[in-house]
Amino acid sequence: MKQGKEVENPESRFFTVLLAAAKLPGVRIHREAYLRSALARHCSEDEVRRAIEETPAAAGITVELLDKVANDSIRYETAKVSALSAAAGIPGILALPATVPADTAQYVGHMLRIAQKLAYLYSWPDLFSGEGDDVDDATKGVLTLFFGVMFGTQSANAAVGKVAGMMAEQVAKTLPKKALTHGVVYPLVKKVAGYLGVKMTTQSFATTVSKAIPLVGAAVSGGLTLATYLPMAKRLKKHLAGLPLADPSHRVTEEDVVDGEVVEEYEFSGPADAEQHGAITTAVKPEEARP
């Protein structure tokens, strides 16, 4: 009975970990400060200013340059999370009750950090604009979808593309809150969260086993983190970079965003299949739209 209780609501489990990680020191990225620091070496002051006030795409910064900056950020975050994960593995089995939850939150925190950095580079708005600890539902929804892309789910690819299409169509500087909390994308947010809750439990178990042996566990834990974090970050980068929202040459037309109410459902797939379908941006069937 106890085991069934632990897995009865993976969606809630994922959101609990996500919100806890979002409150950790240093997890939230200040959009203006990050863009200024990341772009200063490559762009003029006017380009940096416009990228901050509007978006990097609106400033005319090419996707090729953004890819270079994104790769720098991915390398930095990967090295940092791998080192911290290895350090957390050193205490061994006696410290597991303390280190495993902390390591999980720490890992998710670094996923949040790179997700924010990539989002800001590829012209998404500020995700944590409020000063308090609370995360609004729209931000929680889009971060869930970003994580879904990182874990290789096709439905998350489609939903992120749909959200980006809405923003491009409206030249919006904020997330489409209605779509993410009550509209066409919301059912996919919940489905992806449930999938991630199950996946996260599986990965946590693997990490726990690797930490059961001191020192050896540290090497395994650090290596496991490197082997998972790097490809996930690259997967999100590839998807966000391929969206029209990131392209300064893209001009929005009526054909760019399909006006529909239902996002097509996809079966969840592993990372290898996600690479094959990484170009998916929107999957909307107008004939299925509901009033």
mmCIF file of C-alpha atoms in Angstrom:
data_model
loop_
_atom_site.group_PDB
_atom_site.id
_atom_site.type_symbol
_atom_site.label_atom_id
_atom_site.label_comp_id
_atom_site.label_asym_id
_atom_site.label_seq_id
_atom_site.Cartn_x
_atom_site.Cartn_y
_atom_site.Cartn_z
ATOM 1 C CA MET A 1 0.000 0.000 0.000
ATOM 2 C CA LYS A 2 2.739 2.378 0.885
ATOM 3 C CA GLN A 3 4.481 1.831 -2.433
ATOM 4 C CA GLY A 4 1.280 2.563 -4.353
ATOM 5 C CA LYS A 5 0.798 5.698 -2.340
ATOM 6 C CA GLU A 6 4.204 7.001 -3.307
ATOM 7 C CA VAL A 7 3.459 6.776 -7.038
ATOM 8 C CA GLU A 8 -0.227 7.656 -7.046
ATOM 9 C CA ASN A 9 0.258 11.227 -8.288
ATOM 10 C CA PRO A 10 3.478 11.723 -10.272
ATOM 11 C CA GLU A 11 2.154 15.045 -11.615
ATOM 12 C CA SER A 12 2.010 16.536 -8.109
ATOM 13 C CA ARG A 13 5.388 15.018 -7.289
ATOM 14 C CA PHE A 14 6.994 16.744 -10.264
ATOM 15 C CA PHE A 15 5.453 20.125 -9.450
ATOM 16 C CA THR A 16 6.592 19.817 -5.827
ATOM 17 C CA VAL A 17 10.204 19.236 -6.913
ATOM 18 C CA LEU A 18 10.010 21.999 -9.540
ATOM 19 C CA LEU A 19 8.701 24.602 -7.100
ATOM 20 C CA ALA A 20 11.175 23.584 -4.395
ATOM 21 C CA ALA A 21 14.086 23.891 -6.836
ATOM 22 C CA ALA A 22 12.852 27.295 -8.007
ATOM 23 C CA LYS A 23 13.274 28.602 -4.444
ATOM 24 C CA LEU A 24 16.909 27.549 -4.137
ATOM 25 C CA PRO A 25 19.483 30.384 -4.000
ATOM 26 C CA GLY A 26 20.953 31.240 -7.392
ATOM 27 C CA VAL A 27 18.429 29.293 -9.455
ATOM 28 C CA ARG A 28 16.504 32.241 -10.866
ATOM 29 C CA ILE A 29 18.308 34.025 -13.689
ATOM 30 C CA HIS A 30 17.930 37.790 -13.966
ATOM 31 C CA ARG A 31 17.058 38.231 -17.621
ATOM 32 C CA GLU A 32 18.563 41.694 -18.140
ATOM 33 C CA ALA A 33 21.811 40.916 -16.316
ATOM 34 C CA TYR A 34 22.248 37.611 -18.136
ATOM 35 C CA LEU A 35 21.605 38.994 -21.621
ATOM 36 C CA ARG A 36 23.916 41.925 -20.991
ATOM 37 C CA SER A 37 26.716 39.670 -19.768
ATOM 38 C CA ALA A 38 26.238 36.974 -22.415
ATOM 39 C CA LEU A 39 25.922 39.291 -25.419
ATOM 40 C CA ALA A 40 28.344 42.087 -24.472
ATOM 41 C CA ARG A 41 31.386 40.391 -26.037
ATOM 42 C CA HIS A 42 29.632 39.722 -29.331
ATOM 43 C CA CYS A 43 27.222 42.614 -29.921
ATOM 44 C CA SER A 44 27.167 46.392 -29.980
ATOM 45 C CA GLU A 45 25.746 48.301 -27.030
ATOM 46 C CA ASP A 46 22.710 49.237 -29.119
ATOM 47 C CA GLU A 47 22.063 45.586 -30.001
ATOM 48 C CA VAL A 48 22.372 44.563 -26.354
ATOM 49 C CA ARG A 49 20.028 47.337 -25.250
ATOM 50 C CA ARG A 50 17.400 46.379 -27.802
ATOM 51 C CA ALA A 51 17.761 42.676 -26.976
ATOM 52 C CA ILE A 52 16.978 43.519 -23.355
ATOM 53 C CA GLU A 53 14.174 45.977 -24.055
ATOM 54 C CA GLU A 54 12.606 43.752 -26.721
ATOM 55 C CA THR A 55 14.184 40.429 -27.721
ATOM 56 C CA PRO A 56 17.479 39.221 -29.247
ATOM 57 C CA ALA A 57 15.553 38.426 -32.452
ATOM 58 C CA ALA A 58 14.132 41.955 -32.570
ATOM 59 C CA ALA A 59 17.679 43.270 -32.137
ATOM 60 C CA GLY A 60 18.676 41.410 -35.299
ATOM 61 C CA ILE A 61 21.046 39.008 -33.528
ATOM 62 C CA THR A 62 21.485 35.929 -35.693
ATOM 63 C CA VAL A 63 20.595 32.443 -34.531
ATOM 64 C CA GLU A 64 24.169 31.388 -35.365
ATOM 65 C CA LEU A 65 25.576 33.877 -32.842
ATOM 66 C CA LEU A 66 22.959 32.930 -30.269
ATOM 67 C CA ASP A 67 23.917 29.266 -30.729
ATOM 68 C CA LYS A 68 27.524 30.123 -29.862
ATOM 69 C CA VAL A 69 26.479 31.982 -26.720
ATOM 70 C CA ALA A 70 24.057 29.192 -25.803
ATOM 71 C CA ASN A 71 26.809 26.576 -26.112
ATOM 72 C CA ASP A 72 28.979 28.612 -23.728
ATOM 73 C CA SER A 73 26.154 28.678 -21.184
ATOM 74 C CA ILE A 74 25.491 24.952 -21.587
ATOM 75 C CA ARG A 75 29.163 24.116 -20.995
ATOM 76 C CA TYR A 76 29.242 26.306 -17.890
ATOM 77 C CA GLU A 77 26.089 24.850 -16.351
ATOM 78 C CA THR A 78 27.049 21.265 -17.234
ATOM 79 C CA ALA A 79 30.457 21.568 -15.573
ATOM 80 C CA LYS A 80 28.898 23.131 -12.497
ATOM 81 C CA VAL A 81 26.101 20.603 -11.996
ATOM 82 C CA SER A 82 28.425 17.627 -12.653
ATOM 83 C CA ALA A 83 30.945 18.822 -10.053
ATOM 84 C CA LEU A 84 28.234 19.429 -7.469
ATOM 85 C CA SER A 85 26.643 16.053 -8.164
ATOM 86 C CA ALA A 86 29.961 14.282 -7.664
ATOM 87 C CA ALA A 87 30.535 16.161 -4.417
ATOM 88 C CA ALA A 88 27.085 15.176 -3.190
ATOM 89 C CA GLY A 89 27.907 11.525 -3.837
ATOM 90 C CA ILE A 90 30.979 11.382 -1.597
ATOM 91 C CA PRO A 91 29.306 10.883 1.833
ATOM 92 C CA GLY A 92 27.977 7.464 0.837
ATOM 93 C CA ILE A 93 25.071 5.446 2.107
ATOM 94 C CA LEU A 94 24.915 6.881 5.640
ATOM 95 C CA ALA A 95 24.118 10.340 4.294
ATOM 96 C CA LEU A 96 21.607 9.227 1.654
ATOM 97 C CA PRO A 97 18.513 10.636 3.375
ATOM 98 C CA ALA A 98 20.130 14.068 3.241
ATOM 99 C CA THR A 99 22.063 13.984 -0.020
ATOM 100 C CA VAL A 100 19.606 12.366 -2.400
ATOM 101 C CA PRO A 101 16.740 14.875 -1.998
ATOM 102 C CA ALA A 102 19.248 17.747 -2.037
ATOM 103 C CA ASP A 103 20.933 16.357 -5.135
ATOM 104 C CA THR A 104 17.615 15.963 -6.927
ATOM 105 C CA ALA A 105 16.590 19.531 -6.134
ATOM 106 C CA GLN A 106 20.061 20.713 -7.085
ATOM 107 C CA TYR A 107 19.876 18.904 -10.428
ATOM 108 C CA VAL A 108 16.423 20.305 -11.195
ATOM 109 C CA GLY A 109 17.676 23.737 -10.148
ATOM 110 C CA HIS A 110 20.412 23.568 -12.776
ATOM 111 C CA MET A 111 17.874 22.416 -15.336
ATOM 112 C CA LEU A 112 15.892 25.533 -14.457
ATOM 113 C CA ARG A 113 18.990 27.703 -14.825
ATOM 114 C CA ILE A 114 19.840 26.492 -18.326
ATOM 115 C CA ALA A 115 16.185 26.533 -19.386
ATOM 116 C CA GLN A 116 15.956 30.214 -18.425
ATOM 117 C CA LYS A 117 19.213 31.128 -20.147
ATOM 118 C CA LEU A 118 18.232 29.396 -23.378
ATOM 119 C CA ALA A 119 14.749 30.886 -23.266
ATOM 120 C CA TYR A 120 16.079 34.428 -22.912
ATOM 121 C CA LEU A 121 18.605 33.972 -25.720
ATOM 122 C CA TYR A 122 15.940 32.649 -28.072
ATOM 123 C CA SER A 123 13.515 35.524 -27.389
ATOM 124 C CA TRP A 124 11.222 34.221 -24.662
ATOM 125 C CA PRO A 125 10.073 36.731 -22.027
ATOM 126 C CA ASP A 126 11.119 37.005 -18.382
ATOM 127 C CA LEU A 127 9.938 33.862 -16.608
ATOM 128 C CA PHE A 128 10.445 35.033 -13.021
ATOM 129 C CA SER A 129 9.484 38.689 -13.132
ATOM 130 C CA GLY A 130 8.018 38.757 -9.614
ATOM 131 C CA GLU A 131 10.092 39.439 -6.542
ATOM 132 C CA GLY A 132 8.456 36.806 -4.317
ATOM 133 C CA ASP A 133 9.088 33.085 -4.067
ATOM 134 C CA ASP A 134 5.824 32.136 -5.753
ATOM 135 C CA VAL A 135 5.891 30.811 -9.324
ATOM 136 C CA ASP A 136 2.808 31.748 -11.319
ATOM 137 C CA ASP A 137 0.903 29.051 -13.173
ATOM 138 C CA ALA A 138 1.931 30.217 -16.651
ATOM 139 C CA THR A 139 5.618 30.083 -15.759
ATOM 140 C CA LYS A 140 5.136 26.686 -14.117
ATOM 141 C CA GLY A 141 3.429 25.484 -17.292
ATOM 142 C CA VAL A 142 6.061 26.661 -19.755
ATOM 143 C CA LEU A 143 8.921 25.359 -17.583
ATOM 144 C CA THR A 144 7.190 21.986 -17.453
ATOM 145 C CA LEU A 145 7.049 21.952 -21.247
ATOM 146 C CA PHE A 146 10.720 22.966 -21.481
ATOM 147 C CA PHE A 147 11.586 20.053 -19.204
ATOM 148 C CA GLY A 148 9.462 17.811 -21.400
ATOM 149 C CA VAL A 149 11.518 18.839 -24.438
ATOM 150 C CA MET A 150 14.700 18.163 -22.468
ATOM 151 C CA PHE A 151 13.476 14.672 -21.582
ATOM 152 C CA GLY A 152 12.528 13.949 -25.201
ATOM 153 C CA THR A 153 8.719 14.060 -25.341
ATOM 154 C CA GLN A 154 7.162 14.870 -28.700
ATOM 155 C CA SER A 155 4.017 16.348 -27.174
ATOM 156 C CA ALA A 156 6.136 18.881 -25.277
ATOM 157 C CA ASN A 157 7.830 19.827 -28.569
ATOM 158 C CA ALA A 158 4.436 20.472 -30.125
ATOM 159 C CA ALA A 159 3.141 22.441 -27.155
ATOM 160 C CA VAL A 160 6.240 24.665 -26.917
ATOM 161 C CA GLY A 161 5.914 25.389 -30.623
ATOM 162 C CA LYS A 162 2.259 26.293 -30.147
ATOM 163 C CA VAL A 163 3.066 28.702 -27.290
ATOM 164 C CA ALA A 164 5.903 30.277 -29.300
ATOM 165 C CA GLY A 165 3.554 30.667 -32.267
ATOM 166 C CA MET A 166 1.024 32.527 -30.136
ATOM 167 C CA MET A 167 3.720 34.888 -28.888
ATOM 168 C CA ALA A 168 5.138 35.502 -32.361
ATOM 169 C CA GLU A 169 1.695 36.167 -33.775
ATOM 170 C CA GLN A 170 0.877 38.733 -31.106
ATOM 171 C CA VAL A 171 4.430 40.090 -30.760
ATOM 172 C CA ALA A 172 3.861 39.418 -27.071
ATOM 173 C CA LYS A 173 6.302 40.250 -24.278
ATOM 174 C CA THR A 174 4.609 37.953 -21.780
ATOM 175 C CA LEU A 175 3.564 34.321 -21.761
ATOM 176 C CA PRO A 176 0.068 33.469 -23.057
ATOM 177 C CA LYS A 177 -1.302 32.748 -19.589
ATOM 178 C CA LYS A 178 -4.752 31.632 -20.682
ATOM 179 C CA ALA A 179 -3.435 28.956 -23.043
ATOM 180 C CA LEU A 180 -0.986 27.669 -20.434
ATOM 181 C CA THR A 181 -3.440 27.549 -17.524
ATOM 182 C CA HIS A 182 -6.882 26.890 -18.996
ATOM 183 C CA GLY A 183 -6.580 26.763 -22.779
ATOM 184 C CA VAL A 184 -5.395 24.437 -25.516
ATOM 185 C CA VAL A 185 -1.929 23.803 -24.096
ATOM 186 C CA TYR A 186 -2.926 23.146 -20.475
ATOM 187 C CA PRO A 187 -3.904 19.461 -20.900
ATOM 188 C CA LEU A 188 -0.460 18.766 -22.343
ATOM 189 C CA VAL A 189 1.216 20.587 -19.440
ATOM 190 C CA LYS A 190 -0.521 18.211 -17.035
ATOM 191 C CA LYS A 191 0.311 15.150 -19.123
ATOM 192 C CA VAL A 192 3.975 16.113 -19.437
ATOM 193 C CA ALA A 193 4.170 16.818 -15.685
ATOM 194 C CA GLY A 194 2.828 13.337 -14.947
ATOM 195 C CA TYR A 195 5.364 11.755 -17.277
ATOM 196 C CA LEU A 196 8.214 13.726 -15.717
ATOM 197 C CA GLY A 197 7.108 12.762 -12.222
ATOM 198 C CA VAL A 198 7.484 9.092 -13.120
ATOM 199 C CA LYS A 199 10.734 9.654 -15.006
ATOM 200 C CA MET A 200 12.238 11.681 -12.184
ATOM 201 C CA THR A 201 11.522 8.912 -9.686
ATOM 202 C CA THR A 202 13.282 6.382 -11.922
ATOM 203 C CA GLN A 203 16.342 8.611 -12.288
ATOM 204 C CA SER A 204 16.417 9.365 -8.566
ATOM 205 C CA PHE A 205 16.474 5.633 -7.850
ATOM 206 C CA ALA A 206 19.419 5.138 -10.200
ATOM 207 C CA THR A 207 21.256 7.995 -8.520
ATOM 208 C CA THR A 208 20.530 6.522 -5.085
ATOM 209 C CA VAL A 209 22.032 3.180 -6.090
ATOM 210 C CA SER A 210 25.128 4.868 -7.520
ATOM 211 C CA LYS A 211 25.690 6.698 -4.229
ATOM 212 C CA ALA A 212 25.480 3.610 -2.068
ATOM 213 C CA ILE A 213 29.256 3.124 -2.326
ATOM 214 C CA PRO A 214 31.367 6.106 -1.167
ATOM 215 C CA LEU A 215 33.909 7.615 -3.597
ATOM 216 C CA VAL A 216 32.993 5.182 -6.355
ATOM 217 C CA GLY A 217 29.471 6.532 -5.992
ATOM 218 C CA ALA A 218 30.804 10.051 -6.413
ATOM 219 C CA ALA A 219 32.376 9.230 -9.765
ATOM 220 C CA VAL A 220 29.282 7.381 -10.954
ATOM 221 C CA SER A 221 26.986 10.177 -9.795
ATOM 222 C CA GLY A 222 29.019 12.891 -11.496
ATOM 223 C CA GLY A 223 29.293 10.846 -14.671
ATOM 224 C CA LEU A 224 25.577 10.075 -14.669
ATOM 225 C CA THR A 225 24.793 13.755 -14.319
ATOM 226 C CA LEU A 226 27.114 14.681 -17.188
ATOM 227 C CA ALA A 227 25.662 11.950 -19.393
ATOM 228 C CA THR A 228 22.072 13.132 -18.831
ATOM 229 C CA TYR A 229 22.286 16.904 -18.352
ATOM 230 C CA LEU A 230 24.354 17.765 -21.432
ATOM 231 C CA PRO A 231 22.165 16.062 -24.069
ATOM 232 C CA MET A 232 19.007 17.376 -22.401
ATOM 233 C CA ALA A 233 20.299 20.953 -22.511
ATOM 234 C CA LYS A 234 21.322 20.531 -26.155
ATOM 235 C CA ARG A 235 17.909 19.131 -27.019
ATOM 236 C CA LEU A 236 16.152 22.184 -25.593
ATOM 237 C CA LYS A 237 18.600 24.508 -27.330
ATOM 238 C CA LYS A 238 18.001 22.832 -30.691
ATOM 239 C CA HIS A 239 14.246 23.084 -30.343
ATOM 240 C CA LEU A 240 14.114 26.712 -29.179
ATOM 241 C CA ALA A 241 16.622 27.802 -31.828
ATOM 242 C CA GLY A 242 14.462 26.254 -34.548
ATOM 243 C CA LEU A 243 11.315 28.185 -33.652
ATOM 244 C CA PRO A 244 10.296 31.281 -35.659
ATOM 245 C CA LEU A 245 10.352 33.274 -32.407
ATOM 246 C CA ALA A 246 14.175 33.118 -32.413
ATOM 247 C CA ASP A 247 14.670 34.053 -36.072
ATOM 248 C CA PRO A 248 15.271 37.789 -36.731
ATOM 249 C CA SER A 249 14.454 37.337 -40.433
ATOM 250 C CA HIS A 250 11.098 35.741 -39.773
ATOM 251 C CA ARG A 251 8.028 37.788 -40.626
ATOM 252 C CA VAL A 252 4.827 36.553 -39.064
ATOM 253 C CA THR A 253 2.012 35.804 -41.506
ATOM 254 C CA GLU A 254 -1.366 34.144 -41.130
ATOM 255 C CA GLU A 255 0.156 30.886 -42.353
ATOM 256 C CA ASP A 256 2.753 30.828 -39.580
ATOM 257 C CA VAL A 257 0.302 30.163 -36.777
ATOM 258 C CA VAL A 258 -2.640 27.855 -37.286
ATOM 259 C CA ASP A 259 -5.770 29.072 -35.531
ATOM 260 C CA GLY A 260 -7.031 26.020 -33.709
ATOM 261 C CA GLU A 261 -8.131 24.849 -30.315
ATOM 262 C CA VAL A 262 -6.709 21.359 -30.048
ATOM 263 C CA VAL A 263 -3.016 20.425 -29.966
ATOM 264 C CA GLU A 264 -2.526 16.973 -31.410
ATOM 265 C CA GLU A 265 -1.615 14.331 -28.839
ATOM 266 C CA TYR A 266 1.673 12.485 -29.237
ATOM 267 C CA GLU A 267 2.855 9.380 -27.470
ATOM 268 C CA PHE A 268 5.829 9.968 -25.210
ATOM 269 C CA SER A 269 9.086 8.789 -26.647
ATOM 270 C CA GLY A 270 12.671 8.482 -25.567
ATOM 271 C CA PRO A 271 15.508 10.918 -26.316
ATOM 272 C CA ALA A 272 16.602 9.105 -29.477
ATOM 273 C CA ASP A 273 13.161 9.428 -31.031
ATOM 274 C CA ALA A 274 12.949 13.026 -29.878
ATOM 275 C CA GLU A 275 16.077 13.860 -31.855
ATOM 276 C CA GLN A 276 14.420 12.433 -34.945
ATOM 277 C CA HIS A 277 11.348 14.585 -34.404
ATOM 278 C CA GLY A 278 13.136 17.632 -32.977
ATOM 279 C CA ALA A 279 11.860 19.864 -35.774
ATOM 280 C CA ILE A 280 8.248 19.563 -34.602
ATOM 281 C CA THR A 281 6.995 22.974 -33.584
ATOM 282 C CA THR A 282 3.219 23.001 -33.835
ATOM 283 C CA ALA A 283 0.703 20.256 -34.306
ATOM 284 C CA VAL A 284 -2.772 21.703 -34.506
ATOM 285 C CA LYS A 285 -5.717 20.286 -36.374
ATOM 286 C CA PRO A 286 -8.245 23.027 -37.218
ATOM 287 C CA GLU A 287 -10.892 20.444 -38.097
ATOM 288 C CA GLU A 288 -10.763 19.239 -34.486
ATOM 289 C CA ALA A 289 -11.275 22.682 -33.034
ATOM 290 C CA ARG A 290 -14.062 23.092 -30.545
ATOM 291 C CA PRO A 291 -16.185 26.199 -30.034
#
